[in-house]
Each structure stands twice: as structure tokens, then as C-alpha cells.
Coordinates of C-alpha atoms in Angstrom, one line a residue:
M977 CA 152.1 172.0 169.4
M978 CA 148.4 172.8 169.8
S979 CA 148.7 175.7 172.1
G980 CA 145.2 175.8 173.4
L981 CA 145.1 179.6 173.2
S982 CA 141.7 181.3 173.1
E983 CA 140.5 183.4 170.2
H984 CA 142.7 186.2 171.5
G985 CA 146.3 186.3 170.1
A986 CA 149.1 186.6 172.5
S987 CA 149.5 190.3 171.7
D988 CA 145.8 191.0 172.6
L989 CA 146.1 189.7 176.1
Q990 CA 146.0 192.4 178.7
L991 CA 148.3 192.1 181.7
D992 CA 146.7 194.0 184.6
V993 CA 148.3 192.7 187.9
I994 CA 147.6 194.6 191.1
D995 CA 150.9 194.7 193.1
L996 CA 151.3 194.0 196.8
D997 CA 151.7 197.6 198.0
E998 CA 148.5 198.7 196.1
A999 CA 146.5 195.8 197.6
G1000 CA 147.8 196.0 201.2
S1001 CA 145.4 193.3 202.3
L1002 CA 142.9 190.9 200.8
P1003 CA 139.9 193.3 201.0
G1004 CA 142.3 195.9 199.7
L1005 CA 142.9 193.7 196.7
F1006 CA 139.2 193.4 196.1
R1007 CA 138.7 197.2 196.3
Q1008 CA 141.6 197.8 193.9
R1009 CA 140.1 195.4 191.4
V1010 CA 136.7 197.0 191.6
A1011 CA 138.3 200.4 191.0
R1012 CA 140.3 199.3 188.1
T1013 CA 137.8 197.3 186.1
P1014 CA 134.3 198.0 187.5
D1015 CA 132.4 196.9 184.4
A1016 CA 134.4 193.7 183.6
I1017 CA 132.8 190.4 184.2
A1018 CA 134.2 189.0 187.5
Y1019 CA 132.1 185.8 188.0
R1020 CA 129.7 183.5 186.2
Q1021 CA 127.4 181.2 188.1
Y1022 CA 124.6 178.9 187.2
D1023 CA 121.1 179.9 188.5
A1024 CA 119.1 176.6 188.9
D1025 CA 115.9 178.5 189.3
D1026 CA 116.2 180.3 186.0
G1027 CA 118.1 177.5 184.3
E1028 CA 120.8 179.8 183.0
W1029 CA 124.3 181.1 183.6
K1030 CA 124.4 184.6 185.1
T1031 CA 127.3 187.1 185.1
Y1032 CA 128.5 189.5 187.8
T1033 CA 130.7 192.5 187.2
W1034 CA 133.2 193.8 189.7
K1035 CA 130.9 196.7 190.4
Q1036 CA 128.0 194.4 191.1
M1037 CA 130.2 192.3 193.4
A1038 CA 131.1 195.4 195.4
G1039 CA 127.4 196.0 196.0
L1040 CA 126.8 192.4 197.1
V1041 CA 129.9 192.5 199.4
A1042 CA 128.5 195.7 201.0
H1043 CA 125.2 193.9 201.7
W1044 CA 127.1 191.1 203.4
Q1045 CA 129.2 193.6 205.4
Q1046 CA 126.0 195.0 206.8
T1047 CA 124.7 191.6 207.6
L1048 CA 127.9 190.6 209.5
A1049 CA 128.1 194.1 211.2
N1050 CA 124.7 193.4 212.8
E1051 CA 126.1 190.3 214.5
E1052 CA 128.1 192.1 217.2
L1053 CA 131.3 190.4 216.2
A1054 CA 134.7 191.8 217.3
V1055 CA 137.9 192.2 215.3
G1056 CA 139.7 188.9 215.2
D1057 CA 136.6 186.8 215.8
R1058 CA 136.5 183.6 213.8
V1059 CA 133.7 183.1 211.3
A1060 CA 133.3 179.7 209.5
I1061 CA 131.9 179.0 206.1
L1062 CA 130.4 175.7 205.0
L1063 CA 129.4 176.4 201.4
R1064 CA 130.0 175.1 197.9
N1065 CA 132.1 177.3 195.6
S1066 CA 129.9 180.2 194.6
V1067 CA 129.6 184.0 194.4
E1068 CA 128.1 183.8 197.9
W1069 CA 131.4 182.3 199.2
V1070 CA 133.4 185.2 197.7
C1071 CA 131.0 187.8 199.1
F1072 CA 131.1 186.3 202.6
D1073 CA 134.9 186.0 202.6
Q1074 CA 135.4 189.6 201.4
A1075 CA 132.8 191.1 203.8
A1076 CA 134.3 189.2 206.8
L1077 CA 137.9 190.2 205.9
A1078 CA 136.8 193.8 205.5
L1079 CA 135.5 193.8 209.1
G1080 CA 138.7 192.3 210.5
L1081 CA 137.2 188.9 211.0
V1082 CA 139.2 185.7 210.6
V1083 CA 137.7 183.3 208.0
V1084 CA 137.7 179.5 208.7
P1085 CA 136.7 177.5 205.5
L1086 CA 135.1 174.1 205.9
Y1087 CA 134.7 171.3 203.5
T1088 CA 131.1 170.5 202.6
T1089 CA 132.1 166.9 202.2
D1090 CA 133.6 166.6 205.6
T1091 CA 132.0 164.6 208.4
P1092 CA 129.9 166.3 211.1
D1093 CA 132.3 165.2 213.8
N1094 CA 135.3 166.7 212.0
I1095 CA 133.5 170.0 211.3
A1096 CA 132.4 170.1 215.0
Y1097 CA 136.0 169.6 216.1
I1098 CA 137.1 172.5 213.9
L1099 CA 134.3 174.9 215.0
A1100 CA 135.3 174.1 218.6
D1101 CA 139.1 174.4 218.1
A1102 CA 138.8 177.7 216.2
G1103 CA 136.3 179.1 218.7
A1104 CA 134.1 180.1 215.7
R1105 CA 131.4 182.7 216.6
L1106 CA 129.4 182.5 213.4
L1107 CA 128.8 179.9 210.8
L1108 CA 127.4 180.3 207.2
V1109 CA 125.7 177.2 205.7
G1110 CA 123.8 176.7 202.5
T1111 CA 120.9 174.6 203.8
P1112 CA 119.3 173.8 207.1
T1113 CA 120.2 170.2 206.7
Q1114 CA 123.9 171.1 207.0
W1115 CA 123.2 172.7 210.4
Q1116 CA 121.0 169.9 211.6
S1117 CA 123.8 167.4 211.2
L1118 CA 125.9 169.6 213.5
A1119 CA 123.3 170.8 215.9
T1120 CA 123.4 167.6 218.0
S1121 CA 127.1 168.4 218.8
R1122 CA 126.4 172.0 219.6
T1123 CA 127.6 171.8 223.2
T1124 CA 131.1 170.9 221.9
F1125 CA 131.4 174.4 220.3
P1126 CA 129.7 176.7 222.8
E1127 CA 131.3 179.9 221.3
L1128 CA 129.1 179.7 218.2
Q1129 CA 126.4 182.3 218.6
R1130 CA 124.9 182.5 215.1
V1131 CA 124.3 180.3 212.1
L1132 CA 123.4 182.1 208.8
C1133 CA 121.6 180.0 206.2
L1134 CA 121.1 180.8 202.5
S1135 CA 117.7 179.0 202.4
A1136 CA 114.6 179.0 204.5
A1137 CA 115.3 178.0 208.1
D1138 CA 113.3 176.8 211.1
P1139 CA 112.2 179.9 212.9
S1140 CA 112.0 178.0 216.2
D1141 CA 115.8 177.5 216.2
T1142 CA 117.0 180.8 217.8
I1143 CA 120.6 180.4 216.6
L1144 CA 119.6 180.0 213.0
R1145 CA 118.8 182.9 210.7
S1146 CA 117.9 183.0 207.0
V1147 CA 119.7 185.5 204.8
P1148 CA 119.2 186.1 201.1
A1149 CA 121.8 184.2 199.0
L1150 CA 122.3 187.1 196.6
P1151 CA 120.4 190.4 197.5
A1152 CA 118.9 192.2 194.5
L1153 CA 121.7 193.7 192.5
T1154 CA 121.8 197.5 192.6
E1155 CA 124.0 200.1 191.0
E1156 CA 123.4 202.4 194.0
P1157 CA 125.4 202.2 197.2
V1158 CA 123.7 200.4 200.0
G1159 CA 124.6 203.0 202.5
E1160 CA 127.5 203.5 204.9
T1161 CA 129.2 200.2 205.6
V1162 CA 131.4 199.3 208.5
S1163 CA 134.9 198.3 207.5
R1164 CA 138.4 198.2 208.9
A1165 CA 141.8 198.5 207.3
A1166 CA 143.7 195.3 208.1
G1167 CA 147.5 195.3 208.4
P1168 CA 149.3 193.0 205.9
D1169 CA 150.7 190.9 208.8
E1170 CA 147.4 190.4 210.6
L1171 CA 145.7 187.0 210.7
A1172 CA 143.3 186.6 207.7
T1173 CA 142.3 183.0 207.8
I1174 CA 142.8 179.7 209.7
V1175 CA 142.9 176.8 207.3
Y1176 CA 142.7 173.3 208.8
T1177 CA 144.9 170.6 207.4
S1178 CA 143.5 167.3 206.3
G1179 CA 144.5 165.4 209.4
T1180 CA 145.9 162.2 207.8
T1181 CA 147.7 161.2 211.0
G1182 CA 145.6 162.8 213.7
P1183 CA 143.2 165.7 214.4
P1184 CA 143.5 168.6 211.9
K1185 CA 145.7 171.5 212.8
G1186 CA 144.7 175.1 212.0
V1187 CA 147.2 176.9 209.8
M1188 CA 147.3 180.6 210.4
L1189 CA 147.8 182.7 207.3
S1190 CA 148.2 186.4 207.1
H1191 CA 147.1 188.8 204.4
R1192 CA 150.8 189.2 203.4
N1193 CA 151.3 185.4 203.2
I1194 CA 148.5 185.0 200.7
L1195 CA 149.1 188.2 198.7
W1196 CA 152.8 187.5 198.3
N1197 CA 152.1 183.9 197.2
T1198 CA 149.5 185.0 194.7
H1199 CA 151.8 187.7 193.2
A1200 CA 154.8 185.3 193.0
V1201 CA 152.7 182.7 191.1
L1202 CA 151.7 185.4 188.6
E1203 CA 155.3 186.4 188.2
A1204 CA 156.1 182.8 187.2
T1205 CA 153.0 182.2 185.0
P1206 CA 151.0 185.3 184.1
A1207 CA 147.2 185.4 183.9
Y1208 CA 145.3 188.0 181.9
R1209 CA 142.1 190.0 181.9
E1210 CA 140.8 187.8 179.1
D1211 CA 141.4 184.5 181.0
V1212 CA 138.5 182.5 182.2
F1213 CA 139.0 180.1 185.1
L1214 CA 136.6 177.2 185.8
S1215 CA 136.5 176.7 189.6
F1216 CA 135.5 173.2 190.9
L1217 CA 138.1 172.3 193.5
P1218 CA 136.6 173.4 196.9
L1219 CA 137.5 176.9 198.0
S1220 CA 138.2 175.4 201.5
H1221 CA 141.4 174.0 199.8
T1222 CA 144.2 176.6 200.0
F1223 CA 145.3 175.6 196.5
E1224 CA 142.0 176.6 194.9
R1225 CA 141.5 179.6 197.2
T1226 CA 144.9 181.2 196.3
V1227 CA 145.2 180.1 192.6
G1228 CA 141.6 179.9 191.7
Y1229 CA 140.2 182.9 193.6
Y1230 CA 142.7 185.5 194.8
L1231 CA 144.9 185.1 191.7
P1232 CA 142.2 185.8 189.1
M1233 CA 141.2 188.8 191.2
M1234 CA 144.8 190.1 191.2
A1235 CA 145.0 189.6 187.5
G1236 CA 141.5 190.8 186.6
S1237 CA 140.4 187.4 185.2
C1238 CA 136.9 185.9 185.2
V1239 CA 136.0 182.9 187.3
A1240 CA 133.1 180.6 186.5
Y1241 CA 131.8 178.2 189.1
A1242 CA 131.1 174.7 187.9
R1243 CA 127.8 173.3 188.9
S1244 CA 129.3 170.1 190.3
I1245 CA 131.9 167.4 189.6
Q1246 CA 129.2 165.3 188.0
T1247 CA 128.5 168.0 185.4
L1248 CA 132.1 169.1 184.9
A1249 CA 132.3 167.6 181.4
E1250 CA 129.3 169.7 180.3
D1251 CA 130.5 172.8 182.1
L1252 CA 133.9 172.6 180.4
V1253 CA 132.2 172.7 177.0
T1254 CA 129.8 175.5 178.0
I1255 CA 132.3 177.8 179.8
R1256 CA 135.3 177.0 177.6
P1257 CA 137.9 178.0 180.2
T1258 CA 141.4 179.2 179.3
V1259 CA 142.8 178.2 182.7
L1260 CA 142.1 175.0 184.4
V1261 CA 143.2 174.4 188.0
S1262 CA 142.9 170.9 189.2
V1263 CA 144.2 168.0 191.3
P1264 CA 145.6 164.9 189.5
R1265 CA 142.5 162.9 190.2
I1266 CA 140.5 164.8 187.7
Y1267 CA 143.1 164.2 184.9
E1268 CA 143.3 160.6 186.0
R1269 CA 139.5 160.2 185.6
V1270 CA 139.5 161.8 182.1
Y1271 CA 142.5 159.5 181.2
A1272 CA 140.6 156.4 182.5
K1273 CA 137.5 157.3 180.6
I1274 CA 139.4 157.7 177.4
Q1275 CA 141.3 154.4 177.9
K1276 CA 138.0 152.6 178.4
K1277 CA 136.5 154.1 175.2
L1278 CA 139.7 153.1 173.3
A1279 CA 139.5 149.5 174.6
D1280 CA 136.0 149.3 173.1
K1281 CA 137.1 150.8 169.7
G1282 CA 139.8 148.4 168.8
G1283 CA 143.3 148.3 167.5
L1284 CA 143.2 151.1 164.8
A1285 CA 141.9 153.8 167.3
Q1286 CA 144.5 152.7 169.9
A1287 CA 147.3 152.8 167.3
L1288 CA 146.3 156.3 166.2
F1289 CA 146.2 157.5 169.9
R1290 CA 149.7 156.0 170.6
Q1291 CA 151.1 157.6 167.5
A1292 CA 149.5 161.0 168.3
I1293 CA 150.9 161.0 171.8
A1294 CA 154.3 159.8 170.7
I1295 CA 154.7 162.5 168.1
G1296 CA 153.1 165.2 170.2
W1297 CA 155.4 164.4 173.1
R1298 CA 158.4 164.6 170.7
R1299 CA 157.3 168.0 169.5
F1300 CA 156.9 169.1 173.1
E1301 CA 160.4 167.9 174.1
A1302 CA 161.9 169.6 171.1
E1303 CA 160.2 172.9 172.0
Q1304 CA 161.6 172.6 175.5
G1305 CA 165.1 172.1 174.1
R1306 CA 165.4 168.6 175.4
G1307 CA 165.2 166.4 172.3
A1308 CA 165.4 166.1 168.6
A1309 CA 162.8 167.6 166.3
P1310 CA 160.2 165.3 164.8
T1311 CA 161.2 163.5 161.6
L1312 CA 159.8 164.7 158.2
G1313 CA 157.4 161.8 158.3
Q1314 CA 156.2 162.7 161.8
R1315 CA 155.8 166.3 160.8
L1316 CA 153.6 165.3 157.8
L1317 CA 151.6 162.9 159.9
W1318 CA 151.0 165.3 162.8
P1319 CA 148.2 167.5 161.2
L1320 CA 146.1 164.4 160.5
L1321 CA 146.6 163.0 164.0
R1322 CA 145.9 166.4 165.5
H1323 CA 142.6 166.5 163.6
L1324 CA 141.6 162.9 164.3
V1325 CA 142.8 162.6 167.9
A1326 CA 144.1 165.6 169.7
E1327 CA 141.5 168.2 168.7
K1328 CA 138.7 166.0 169.8
I1329 CA 140.1 165.5 173.2
M1330 CA 140.9 169.2 173.6
A1331 CA 137.3 170.0 172.4
G1332 CA 136.0 168.0 175.3
L1333 CA 137.9 170.3 177.6
G1334 CA 136.4 173.4 176.1
G1335 CA 138.8 173.8 173.2
R1336 CA 140.8 176.9 174.3
I1337 CA 142.8 176.0 177.4
R1338 CA 145.9 178.1 177.6
I1339 CA 147.2 176.6 180.9
A1340 CA 146.1 173.5 182.8
V1341 CA 147.5 173.3 186.3
S1342 CA 147.9 170.2 188.4
G1343 CA 148.6 170.5 192.1
G1344 CA 147.7 169.3 195.6
A1345 CA 149.1 165.8 195.0
P1346 CA 151.7 164.1 192.7
L1347 CA 150.9 163.7 189.0
T1348 CA 152.2 160.6 187.3
E1349 CA 154.5 161.0 184.3
T1350 CA 152.1 158.7 182.4
I1351 CA 149.3 161.1 182.8
A1352 CA 151.5 164.1 182.0
R1353 CA 152.9 162.5 178.8
F1354 CA 149.4 161.5 177.7
F1355 CA 147.8 165.0 177.9
I1356 CA 150.9 167.0 176.9
G1357 CA 151.3 164.7 173.9
L1358 CA 147.8 165.5 172.9
G1359 CA 148.5 169.3 173.2
L1360 CA 147.3 170.2 176.6
P1361 CA 149.6 172.8 178.2
L1362 CA 149.8 170.9 181.5
L1363 CA 151.9 172.3 184.4
Q1364 CA 152.6 170.6 187.7
G1365 CA 153.3 172.5 190.8
Y1366 CA 154.0 171.9 194.5
G1367 CA 153.0 173.5 197.7
L1368 CA 151.5 173.0 201.1
T1369 CA 149.0 174.9 203.2
E1370 CA 151.7 176.0 205.6
A1371 CA 153.3 177.9 202.7
A1372 CA 150.1 179.7 201.5
P1373 CA 150.4 177.3 199.5
V1374 CA 152.6 177.4 196.2
V1375 CA 156.3 176.7 196.5
S1376 CA 157.3 175.8 193.0
G1377 CA 155.8 175.2 189.6
N1378 CA 156.6 174.4 186.0
C1379 CA 156.2 177.1 183.4
L1380 CA 155.1 176.9 179.8
D1381 CA 158.7 177.5 178.5
D1382 CA 160.3 175.5 181.3
N1383 CA 158.2 172.4 181.8
L1384 CA 159.7 169.2 183.2
P1385 CA 156.7 167.1 183.9
S1386 CA 158.5 164.5 186.1
C1387 CA 159.3 167.3 188.6
V1388 CA 157.2 170.1 190.2
G1389 CA 159.1 173.0 188.7
P1390 CA 161.5 175.8 189.6
L1391 CA 161.0 177.6 192.9
L1392 CA 158.9 180.8 193.0
V1393 CA 161.0 183.9 193.2
G1394 CA 161.5 184.6 196.9
V1395 CA 161.5 181.0 198.1
E1396 CA 164.7 179.7 199.7
I1397 CA 165.3 176.0 200.3
S1398 CA 167.6 173.8 202.3
W1399 CA 167.9 170.1 203.1
G1400 CA 167.3 168.4 206.4
D1401 CA 167.7 164.8 207.6
K1402 CA 166.8 162.1 205.1
N1403 CA 166.8 164.8 202.3
E1404 CA 163.7 166.5 203.8
L1405 CA 162.9 169.7 201.9
L1406 CA 163.1 172.8 204.1
L1407 CA 161.9 176.2 202.9
R1408 CA 161.7 179.8 203.8
S1409 CA 159.5 182.4 202.1
P1410 CA 157.1 185.3 202.8
G1411 CA 154.4 182.8 202.4
V1412 CA 155.3 180.6 205.4
M1413 CA 152.4 180.6 207.9
L1414 CA 152.3 182.5 211.2
G1415 CA 152.0 179.1 212.9
Y1416 CA 149.4 176.6 214.0
W1417 CA 146.4 178.0 215.9
Q1418 CA 146.8 177.5 219.6
R1419 CA 149.6 174.9 219.1
P1420 CA 152.9 176.5 219.9
E1421 CA 154.7 173.2 220.3
A1422 CA 153.5 172.0 216.9
T1423 CA 154.6 175.3 215.4
R1424 CA 158.1 174.9 216.8
E1425 CA 158.3 171.4 215.4
A1426 CA 157.3 172.7 211.9
I1427 CA 159.3 176.0 211.9
D1428 CA 162.8 175.8 213.4
E1429 CA 164.7 178.6 215.2
N1430 CA 166.2 179.7 211.8
G1431 CA 162.8 180.1 210.2
W1432 CA 163.0 177.0 208.1
L1433 CA 159.6 175.3 207.5
H1434 CA 160.0 171.5 207.6
T1435 CA 157.8 170.1 204.9
G1436 CA 158.0 166.4 205.7
D1437 CA 158.7 165.8 202.0
V1438 CA 161.7 163.9 200.6
A1439 CA 163.0 165.9 197.6
E1440 CA 165.9 166.6 195.4
L1441 CA 166.9 169.3 192.9
V1442 CA 167.2 168.2 189.3
N1443 CA 168.3 170.8 186.7
G1444 CA 166.9 173.6 188.8
H1445 CA 163.6 171.8 189.3
I1446 CA 162.2 170.4 192.6
C1447 CA 161.4 166.7 192.4
I1448 CA 159.4 165.2 195.3
R1449 CA 160.3 161.6 196.2
G1450 CA 157.8 160.9 198.9
R1451 CA 156.8 161.7 202.5
I1452 CA 159.3 160.9 205.2
K1453 CA 156.7 159.3 207.4
E1454 CA 155.3 157.3 204.5
I1455 CA 158.5 155.7 203.3
I1456 CA 158.1 151.9 203.7
V1457 CA 161.1 150.1 205.1
M1458 CA 160.8 146.4 204.5
S1459 CA 162.4 143.6 206.6
T1460 CA 164.9 143.3 203.7
G1461 CA 166.2 146.8 204.4
E1462 CA 164.8 148.1 201.1
K1463 CA 162.9 151.4 201.1
T1464 CA 160.0 152.3 198.9
A1465 CA 157.8 155.3 198.5
P1466 CA 154.2 153.8 198.4
A1467 CA 152.6 156.9 196.8
D1468 CA 154.6 156.3 193.6
L1469 CA 153.2 152.8 193.3
E1470 CA 149.7 153.8 194.3
L1471 CA 149.7 156.5 191.6
A1472 CA 150.7 154.0 189.0
I1473 CA 148.2 151.4 190.1
S1474 CA 145.4 154.0 190.1
L1475 CA 145.8 154.5 186.4
D1476 CA 144.2 151.1 185.9
P1477 CA 140.5 151.5 185.3
L1478 CA 140.0 148.2 187.3
F1479 CA 141.0 150.0 190.5
D1480 CA 139.4 153.0 192.1
Q1481 CA 141.7 153.2 195.1
A1482 CA 145.0 151.6 196.2
M1483 CA 147.2 151.5 199.2
V1484 CA 150.5 149.7 199.4
A1485 CA 151.6 148.1 202.7
G1486 CA 154.8 146.4 203.7
E1487 CA 156.5 148.1 206.7
G1488 CA 158.7 145.5 208.3
R1489 CA 157.5 142.8 205.9
P1490 CA 159.5 140.7 203.4
Y1491 CA 157.6 142.1 200.4
L1492 CA 155.0 144.6 199.4
G1493 CA 151.2 144.0 199.4
A1494 CA 148.4 146.2 198.0
L1495 CA 144.9 146.9 199.3
L1496 CA 142.8 147.6 196.2
V1497 CA 139.3 148.9 195.8
L1498 CA 137.8 147.6 192.6
N1499 CA 135.7 149.7 190.2
P1500 CA 132.3 148.0 190.2
D1501 CA 131.7 148.2 186.4
A1502 CA 135.3 147.1 185.5
W1503 CA 135.0 144.3 188.1
Q1504 CA 131.9 142.9 186.3
Q1505 CA 133.8 142.6 183.1
F1506 CA 137.0 141.3 184.6
A1507 CA 135.1 138.7 186.6
A1508 CA 133.4 137.5 183.5
Q1509 CA 136.7 137.0 181.8
L1510 CA 137.8 134.7 184.6
A1511 CA 134.4 132.9 184.8
L1512 CA 133.8 134.3 188.3
R1513 CA 130.5 135.6 189.7
A1514 CA 131.0 139.3 190.3
D1515 CA 128.1 139.3 192.8
D1516 CA 129.6 136.6 195.0
P1517 CA 131.8 138.0 197.8
D1518 CA 133.9 134.8 197.8
S1519 CA 135.1 135.6 194.2
L1520 CA 137.3 138.3 195.7
Q1521 CA 139.3 135.6 197.5
N1522 CA 139.8 133.5 194.4
N1523 CA 143.5 132.5 193.9
A1524 CA 143.3 132.7 190.1
L1525 CA 141.9 136.2 190.4
H1526 CA 144.7 137.3 192.7
E1527 CA 147.3 135.8 190.3
A1528 CA 145.6 137.6 187.3
V1529 CA 145.7 140.9 189.2
L1530 CA 149.3 140.5 190.2
T1531 CA 150.2 139.7 186.6
R1532 CA 148.2 142.7 185.3
L1533 CA 150.0 145.0 187.8
A1534 CA 153.5 143.7 187.0
E1535 CA 153.1 143.8 183.2
R1536 CA 151.0 147.0 182.7
W1537 CA 151.7 149.4 185.5
L1538 CA 154.7 148.4 187.7
H1539 CA 157.2 147.1 185.1
G1540 CA 159.3 150.3 185.4
F1541 CA 159.8 149.9 189.2
P1542 CA 162.7 148.0 190.7
H1543 CA 162.4 144.4 191.8
H1544 CA 162.0 145.2 195.5
A1545 CA 159.1 147.7 194.7
Q1546 CA 156.9 145.1 193.0
V1547 CA 153.6 144.0 194.6
H1548 CA 153.5 140.3 195.6
A1549 CA 150.2 140.0 197.3
V1550 CA 146.8 141.8 197.1
C1551 CA 143.6 142.2 199.0
L1552 CA 140.6 143.1 196.9
T1553 CA 137.5 144.9 198.1
L1554 CA 134.4 146.6 196.6
E1555 CA 133.9 148.8 199.7
P1556 CA 135.1 152.3 198.8
W1557 CA 137.2 154.4 201.1
T1558 CA 135.2 157.5 201.8
I1559 CA 135.2 160.6 204.0
E1560 CA 132.1 159.2 205.8
N1561 CA 133.8 155.9 206.8
G1562 CA 136.9 157.9 208.0
L1563 CA 139.4 156.3 205.6
I1564 CA 140.2 159.4 203.5
T1565 CA 140.4 163.1 204.2
P1566 CA 138.3 165.8 202.5
T1567 CA 141.2 166.4 200.2
M1568 CA 141.1 162.7 199.2
K1569 CA 144.3 161.7 200.9
L1570 CA 144.5 158.2 202.4
K1571 CA 144.3 157.9 206.2
R1572 CA 146.9 155.1 206.2
T1573 CA 146.7 154.3 209.8
R1574 CA 142.9 154.1 209.8
I1575 CA 143.0 151.9 206.7
E1576 CA 145.6 149.6 208.2
E1577 CA 143.4 149.3 211.4
R1578 CA 140.3 148.6 209.3
F1579 CA 142.0 145.9 207.2
V1580 CA 144.4 144.5 209.8
N1581 CA 143.2 140.9 209.3
E1582 CA 143.4 141.2 205.5
I1583 CA 146.9 142.6 205.7
E1584 CA 148.0 139.8 208.0
G1585 CA 146.5 137.4 205.4
M1586 CA 148.7 138.8 202.7
Y1587 CA 151.8 137.7 204.7
A1588 CA 150.5 134.5 206.2
G1589 CA 153.3 131.9 206.3
H1590 CA 156.0 134.6 206.0
A1591 CA 158.1 135.8 208.9
S1592 CA 157.9 139.6 209.5
S1593 CA 160.2 142.0 211.2
V1594 CA 158.8 145.2 212.6

């Protein structure tokens, strides 16, 4: 297989993990890293003013964090006060987080893509005393709701702010780097079991809940992940998932710090393809959606190239997958012909795809949502070392993960060392570990519902154990029970449908109905081409109701994407729309999860239309 290793040989990689006792706390982890490798490059970040990528050593980071500690110490904040951060991934994010933690403050991360109403709710619920924003505009969108979060006393802004707004204060994004100490800084040694952060869940079924995580929760989880899949000083992480997401914060921020790796901050999702080639990461941490987008883009290019290119791709993936299965000890080795053909296919197909990802990825991680086996087989067959894991914010967050030498892509891997599991009603996965949260902020009843008297965290996920690997089968609350008595996990179908470049988003319905229907958001460009093939006008809204179009879509789904599902899990009706489901219109969460109830309310008439003339049983 094409390993994706960097220029360093395996024997050259330096393992330099800070253990839990040495760290003690999250700011303790930072101090230990600065002491161990002061001159190593910690971060890379693009400077738009200078038009170049800049590097920051651990020693330089210590100076910047000290500046931020002084800034926060001047705000008359008490130990345990909540401070919120509304900022894109950046060195500034890290500096604020470390400075706040060193002062005993509790960090509340916010999504820059979230709605003002949702952010206002979180600020109020957390009782945040201070907020950091990147631009005055971010504050202006919240200022009209200021009376709903009266405990907020200060807003720090990284760019010029309106001096007439007494709550708003401009601070330098990155003070001038200095090798000299900035003077005596206030700090406080936090105990490992003290509250470090409150992370608000997505709120797919109601208002978001604040998950309370201690220093020990996060440090233990970080160390446990490194025990399963090591990272090294030479590794370079490319960070683009929001740091407000616990997955990125633990695996893409604290983990590289614990291992001494470098983190580069991507400029944006839009420039991700360019940044991959520029940074050439060795570790890529992502959600499935990014891999799905790359897959869809490649499929579209293949469709334009014709039969020969498609045949080469299929052959490369098939042989690459067989090589992978043999290496994992699960299948026969490639035939002599396949072994002879592989170097050519690797050169013509695989290496070109890997080059687009930077050309030296050692590990690619997928988490935060299920990864389809189609996507896994595609990338692994081409040589990408793709590992799927599983976790939840309430577990800080990683619970299990595949490893390079024990990779079963259809599952989410063996448990981390230290995680115990059990099974509840309906095969619900229950777990215990040192990573399990302290509870939900100011919600004792919700905490008791989530963590029972024996300390088991109820995940809400239906799962089973297959050959020592956890396999997630769906969410208990999202299992569709049709009027026929058949049960279906809609997420599996939605993942399969979303692989089709024609559809940007999909939601399957059918609770209490005789069959399944699907609400589908069309990709505008792909819709133009598909409409032309059916002699329909893409710009005419009535075209979306065309019976021939619906039949064509159902045939396409059945033959291309759902053929592996049982008869009762086939889609028999569709509703097509060009209106995307967004955070702004309240139909998805900041982590891109569907708000099913809200979507059902928004499309109630369309859903009824899919079942017109058929009796339903709810």
C-alpha cells in the first residue's frame, strides 16, 4: 500500500508524549510543552496582510499567552467565571484559551457560523462575563439581544471597535513577539478535576445543553487516543474543523500539544484544497462531509473523462482494497497480475489523488458523524490511511477508533484503553471512562438522565460489538418505525443518498407510514444537467413536481445507491427542493446535523404529499 508517510522514515519519528501526571491540567500541559521543546515550531498561520504563512515556536507562544493573561487579569474576573470565544481557528484562539485556563476561568467556545439567537442563548445560559470576537460585526449582531445575557461585562475585539460602545474594547490580535518575559503574570494552578470548559451540544431536538468537562476529562482522553494511535514531533496537523467542536479541540489541538506536533490553521474551507498542497500535512482530522465532497468532485471529473479513466479508477480501488484487506489479515493477497498492474495504477491514479491531499498523509481521521463504507473503500483503496472513530461531547469526546494495523472501516474501532461498555434497552451503548463529563451545566435532571446511578453514560446510540470493534447502528430516537412494523435507521440511507452529486442534502421520513419517503435538496449545477437530460427547464419551479423527474430520481436511487438495502428500506417517494438547509434558516446545527423536527415542520405539506392516497398509522 502507499503509506502516505512523510519524508521521515518510521525510525526517524520522535515520540515525545507528556503524561498525565506531568501535565496535571491543560495549562500545565502547555507549560510542559514549552519547557520540553521551546524552539520547535508549534503553529503555522497565514498572515493576510503580509500574504505569507508565519510560524510560531512554543517559546514565542508562551510570550503571547503571557500577554493574554495580563489582558484578562485586568478584567476583574474571578476564578470559575465563564469566558466565551467567538473566533475562527487561529493562534489567537489558542492564546486566549490557554491564558483563560491559567487564570482558573472556564472557557465557553462558540461557533462562528451559529445564529445570533443561539449564541445569545448560550451566553445567557453560561452566564458569560467576557466574550472575545474577531470583528465588531460579530458583536453588533448580538448587541440587540444584550439584555438577555446581563452578566456579560466586556467584549474584546481583535480589530478596531467603536469607542462609543463602552462594553467593547479593541485588543491586539497578536502582540509583537518578544524573546523577553512580559513581566509577572497572574496564574493559578488548577486541580485536574476542576471545571475547564463548558461545551454546548448542537441542540438537534431542543435548546443546546452545556457539557461540563474537567481538565482530567480532556487530558485523559487525549492521552488515551495517543496510546492507540501515536503522533510524533515531526507530524503536521492541518486544522480546519472549528475548535468549538470538541473533536477538533481534543484531537486537533490538545493532542498535538501533548505529542509536540505542529498545527497549521487552514485559511478557510474554500481554500482547503490549496492549503493541503501548501502545508502538506501528515495528519488530517476531518468529518465525513469533507471526504464526501472530495469524492463527489472526483466522481464528477471522472464522468466527464469517459470510460477508460473510470475503468482505471475502478481497477485501482479494487486492487488497492484487496492489498489493504490482505495487510489487515482479512483476505487473500493480490494475484500476480494484480501485483504487476498495481505500480502502473498507483502512478496513473492513486498518486495523483494523494498529491491533491498534500502527498504525505500518514493518518487521515474521520469522526463526528458516520462514514459510509463506500467512501472508506474509495480512499483506502487509493492508499489513504483512513481511520474512523466514534465519540460524543459528553465523553470528551473519543470513545473508540480504528488503528493503522487494526482497521475495520465498517465499524468505529476498538475501545480506547480505560473505556468500559455495557448495553441498555434496545441495544443502547452505555459507557464509563475517565473522560465522562461532570454533567450538564445547571441541569441536574438532564445529568441524571444521561448518567445513571452506576456511572454509565447513556449515549443514545444503538450499537453492537463485532470482532472487538464497536459498530454504530443508529440513534434510538431516530429509528423510523413504519406502519408495517419494519424499522429503519434513516442516517444510513441519508449517507448513501448524499454520495450522489445530484443531492446536497437528504432526510428520510416514514414514521408510522407505509413506506419511506425522502426530502432531497438538489445541487444547483447537477440539477441543471439532469433537467436538460429530461427536457425540463431547470429555472422553472414547476419542474421539481414533474412525475417523470420523480420516477427518474427514484430509479437512480434504487439502482445506484440503495441497491444494497433491504426491500423495506427502499425509498418510494421524493420531495425535491433547491432551498438548502442552513444554520441561518434553523434546519441544521453548527455541526451540520439535521434538525429533523424542524425540517418536518417546514415541509409538513410536502411530506403529506408523498403519502397522499395512502393510509398512515402513527
